[in-house]
Amino acid sequence: MDIALTYHPAAEKRCKAVFRREDAFKDHFYLVGPKSNPAELNPSDDTVLDMFSKIVEKGNEDDAVRKTNTYTFALTLWIFNPLPGPAQNPTPSPLPLAVRQKRHHEIFIQIGQVPWALAYSKWYHQYPRFPLQSLSGASTLEEYMLIDRGAWLSSPQSVTDRMTVYKKAKQFAGDDDLLLLPCHACLGEASKDEVIPKLFMDWLMSHAAGQRIIFNFTKNGETLYTPIKFPFGVMPSTFA
């Protein structure tokens, strides 16, 4: 391994094959859902844990009155087909399944819930699809969903217009923000090339080079990632 971009600090620190580790940038999650807002989420006052608790309560309530085909929360199970047919037209998210599913599980666990492990959690809907297709399904069925910002911004307006972003990570929040996802660049100790990977790491962490590109990278006019270091002459307060 030369360089890996990873999202699992504990595993990175235990890995003896990592020679150098740097905080590279921060990715973001959105908690989105139907405009009808059946769980009565309050974007102004609710924390993300409050919102997940309300979603669980609403889902269990719907189960109790035996509403059929009613789901409250959607989970994408991204099953990657390396040779998709032309009709599938998959558009994968920048984040791998394990990363999104790990954060998804962490939030539920913090409120003491594991709906994916309970057969009777019928409100918990699992999609064996790519993120964009899953978001489209959640939009049609009026479900809540945790989605990374890249996948949200890559979705057609016909899908996102039917939904509301109820919670998103703050641009300058600390790593304890549950909707903020720090990405780390790890330089492999056993790299066969002793020069280029190290130069790339230096370039990535430079204010004037890699961090400036991260700062300026946009999707549909919106900044996708938050850099760790801001380019020279740019104050964080001016970052949209």
mmCIF file of C-alpha atoms in Angstrom, residues 29-158:
data_model
loop_
_atom_site.group_PDB
_atom_site.id
_atom_site.type_symbol
_atom_site.label_atom_id
_atom_site.label_comp_id
_atom_site.label_asym_id
_atom_site.label_seq_id
_atom_site.Cartn_x
_atom_site.Cartn_y
_atom_site.Cartn_z
ATOM 1 C CA PHE A 29 -23.803 13.503 6.393
ATOM 2 C CA TYR A 30 -27.358 14.791 6.014
ATOM 3 C CA LEU A 31 -30.414 13.478 7.835
ATOM 4 C CA VAL A 32 -33.161 13.920 5.260
ATOM 5 C CA GLY A 33 -36.793 12.982 5.152
ATOM 6 C CA PRO A 34 -40.266 13.701 3.793
ATOM 7 C CA LYS A 35 -41.664 17.211 3.851
ATOM 8 C CA SER A 36 -44.692 15.863 5.724
ATOM 9 C CA ASN A 37 -42.303 15.115 8.636
ATOM 10 C CA PRO A 38 -44.338 12.355 10.340
ATOM 11 C CA ALA A 39 -41.798 12.048 13.191
ATOM 12 C CA GLU A 40 -42.191 15.790 13.914
ATOM 13 C CA LEU A 41 -38.483 16.554 13.825
ATOM 14 C CA ASN A 42 -37.591 20.058 14.942
ATOM 15 C CA PRO A 43 -34.497 21.305 13.049
ATOM 16 C CA SER A 44 -34.128 24.298 15.353
ATOM 17 C CA ASP A 45 -34.183 22.540 18.718
ATOM 18 C CA ASP A 46 -33.568 18.811 18.178
ATOM 19 C CA THR A 47 -30.100 17.294 18.239
ATOM 20 C CA VAL A 48 -29.397 14.483 15.802
ATOM 21 C CA LEU A 49 -29.886 12.002 18.679
ATOM 22 C CA ASP A 50 -33.253 13.589 19.473
ATOM 23 C CA MET A 51 -34.256 13.161 15.846
ATOM 24 C CA PHE A 52 -33.234 9.515 15.676
ATOM 25 C CA SER A 53 -35.174 8.867 18.907
ATOM 26 C CA LYS A 54 -38.287 10.469 17.422
ATOM 27 C CA ILE A 55 -37.921 8.391 14.262
ATOM 28 C CA VAL A 56 -37.735 5.199 16.360
ATOM 29 C CA GLU A 57 -40.772 6.242 18.388
ATOM 30 C CA LYS A 58 -42.780 6.998 15.262
ATOM 31 C CA GLY A 59 -41.712 3.726 13.640
ATOM 32 C CA ASN A 60 -42.705 1.668 16.694
ATOM 33 C CA GLU A 61 -46.009 3.521 16.903
ATOM 34 C CA ASP A 62 -46.785 2.674 13.283
ATOM 35 C CA ASP A 63 -45.922 -0.981 13.949
ATOM 36 C CA ALA A 64 -48.286 -1.034 16.917
ATOM 37 C CA VAL A 65 -51.274 0.036 14.825
ATOM 38 C CA ARG A 66 -50.271 -2.441 12.073
ATOM 39 C CA LYS A 67 -50.010 -0.062 9.158
ATOM 40 C CA THR A 68 -48.945 -2.066 6.140
ATOM 41 C CA ASN A 69 -46.053 -1.097 3.890
ATOM 42 C CA THR A 70 -45.226 1.864 6.097
ATOM 43 C CA TYR A 71 -41.534 2.519 6.640
ATOM 44 C CA THR A 72 -40.004 5.318 8.649
ATOM 45 C CA PHE A 73 -36.263 4.975 8.131
ATOM 46 C CA ALA A 74 -34.304 3.824 5.095
ATOM 47 C CA LEU A 75 -30.874 2.208 5.071
ATOM 48 C CA THR A 76 -28.891 1.765 1.893
ATOM 49 C CA LEU A 77 -27.243 -1.641 1.613
ATOM 50 C CA TRP A 78 -24.819 -0.870 -1.170
ATOM 51 C CA ILE A 79 -24.154 -4.130 -2.996
ATOM 52 C CA PHE A 80 -21.561 -3.431 -5.654
ATOM 53 C CA ASN A 81 -21.878 -5.272 -8.940
ATOM 54 C CA PRO A 82 -18.523 -4.948 -10.756
ATOM 55 C CA LEU A 83 -20.165 -5.642 -14.130
ATOM 56 C CA PRO A 84 -23.488 -3.778 -14.089
ATOM 57 C CA GLY A 85 -25.780 -3.974 -17.075
ATOM 58 C CA PRO A 86 -26.389 -0.725 -18.973
ATOM 59 C CA ALA A 87 -29.900 -0.444 -17.600
ATOM 60 C CA GLN A 88 -28.645 -0.300 -14.011
ATOM 61 C CA ASN A 89 -26.587 2.841 -14.518
ATOM 62 C CA PRO A 90 -25.203 2.886 -10.954
ATOM 63 C CA THR A 91 -23.847 6.124 -9.541
ATOM 64 C CA PRO A 92 -21.930 5.137 -6.412
ATOM 65 C CA SER A 93 -21.395 7.503 -3.532
ATOM 66 C CA PRO A 94 -17.845 8.677 -2.757
ATOM 67 C CA LEU A 95 -18.223 6.883 0.581
ATOM 68 C CA PRO A 96 -18.024 3.086 0.756
ATOM 69 C CA LEU A 97 -20.860 1.136 2.339
ATOM 70 C CA ALA A 98 -18.883 0.234 5.462
ATOM 71 C CA VAL A 99 -18.263 3.911 6.266
ATOM 72 C CA ARG A 100 -21.868 5.021 5.882
ATOM 73 C CA GLN A 101 -23.262 1.955 7.636
ATOM 74 C CA LYS A 102 -20.819 2.349 10.545
ATOM 75 C CA ARG A 103 -21.908 5.938 11.222
ATOM 76 C CA HIS A 104 -25.547 4.984 10.761
ATOM 77 C CA HIS A 105 -25.185 2.211 13.376
ATOM 78 C CA GLU A 106 -23.204 4.406 15.773
ATOM 79 C CA ILE A 107 -26.010 6.957 15.995
ATOM 80 C CA PHE A 108 -28.698 4.347 16.624
ATOM 81 C CA ILE A 109 -26.527 2.638 19.249
ATOM 82 C CA GLN A 110 -26.091 5.955 21.091
ATOM 83 C CA ILE A 111 -29.859 6.071 21.634
ATOM 84 C CA GLY A 112 -29.907 2.404 22.660
ATOM 85 C CA GLN A 113 -31.514 1.047 19.505
ATOM 86 C CA VAL A 114 -30.464 -1.694 17.054
ATOM 87 C CA PRO A 115 -33.443 -1.922 14.652
ATOM 88 C CA TRP A 116 -31.425 -3.794 11.988
ATOM 89 C CA ALA A 117 -31.062 -6.704 14.444
ATOM 90 C CA LEU A 118 -34.742 -6.932 15.370
ATOM 91 C CA ALA A 119 -37.150 -8.864 13.164
ATOM 92 C CA TYR A 120 -40.100 -6.847 14.458
ATOM 93 C CA SER A 121 -38.681 -3.443 13.429
ATOM 94 C CA LYS A 122 -40.786 -3.373 10.293
ATOM 95 C CA TRP A 123 -40.422 0.387 9.992
ATOM 96 C CA TYR A 124 -36.705 -0.028 9.302
ATOM 97 C CA HIS A 125 -36.285 -0.417 5.541
ATOM 98 C CA GLN A 126 -33.082 -1.832 4.056
ATOM 99 C CA TYR A 127 -32.293 -1.187 0.398
ATOM 100 C CA PRO A 128 -29.885 -3.479 -1.509
ATOM 101 C CA ARG A 129 -29.185 -0.625 -3.916
ATOM 102 C CA PHE A 130 -26.733 2.160 -4.679
ATOM 103 C CA PRO A 131 -27.116 5.360 -2.599
ATOM 104 C CA LEU A 132 -28.813 7.407 -5.327
ATOM 105 C CA GLN A 133 -31.352 4.679 -6.089
ATOM 106 C CA SER A 134 -31.987 4.212 -2.369
ATOM 107 C CA LEU A 135 -32.522 7.930 -1.864
ATOM 108 C CA SER A 136 -35.001 7.901 -4.751
ATOM 109 C CA GLY A 137 -36.858 5.043 -3.051
ATOM 110 C CA ALA A 138 -36.865 6.827 0.304
ATOM 111 C CA SER A 139 -38.203 9.940 -1.411
ATOM 112 C CA THR A 140 -41.031 8.010 -3.072
ATOM 113 C CA LEU A 141 -41.992 6.128 0.118
ATOM 114 C CA GLU A 142 -41.607 9.240 2.319
ATOM 115 C CA GLU A 143 -38.882 7.817 4.548
ATOM 116 C CA TYR A 144 -36.098 9.409 6.569
ATOM 117 C CA MET A 145 -32.555 8.578 5.534
ATOM 118 C CA LEU A 146 -28.951 9.273 6.504
ATOM 119 C CA ILE A 147 -27.049 10.168 3.329
ATOM 120 C CA ASP A 148 -23.626 11.608 2.618
ATOM 121 C CA ARG A 149 -23.538 15.074 1.095
ATOM 122 C CA GLY A 150 -21.929 13.886 -2.144
ATOM 123 C CA ALA A 151 -24.767 11.454 -2.844
ATOM 124 C CA TRP A 152 -27.398 14.067 -1.931
ATOM 125 C CA LEU A 153 -25.897 16.686 -4.241
ATOM 126 C CA SER A 154 -25.593 14.105 -7.035
ATOM 127 C CA SER A 155 -29.275 13.197 -6.881
ATOM 128 C CA PRO A 156 -31.762 14.638 -9.366
ATOM 129 C CA GLN A 157 -33.814 17.616 -8.263
ATOM 130 C CA SER A 158 -36.988 15.605 -8.794
#
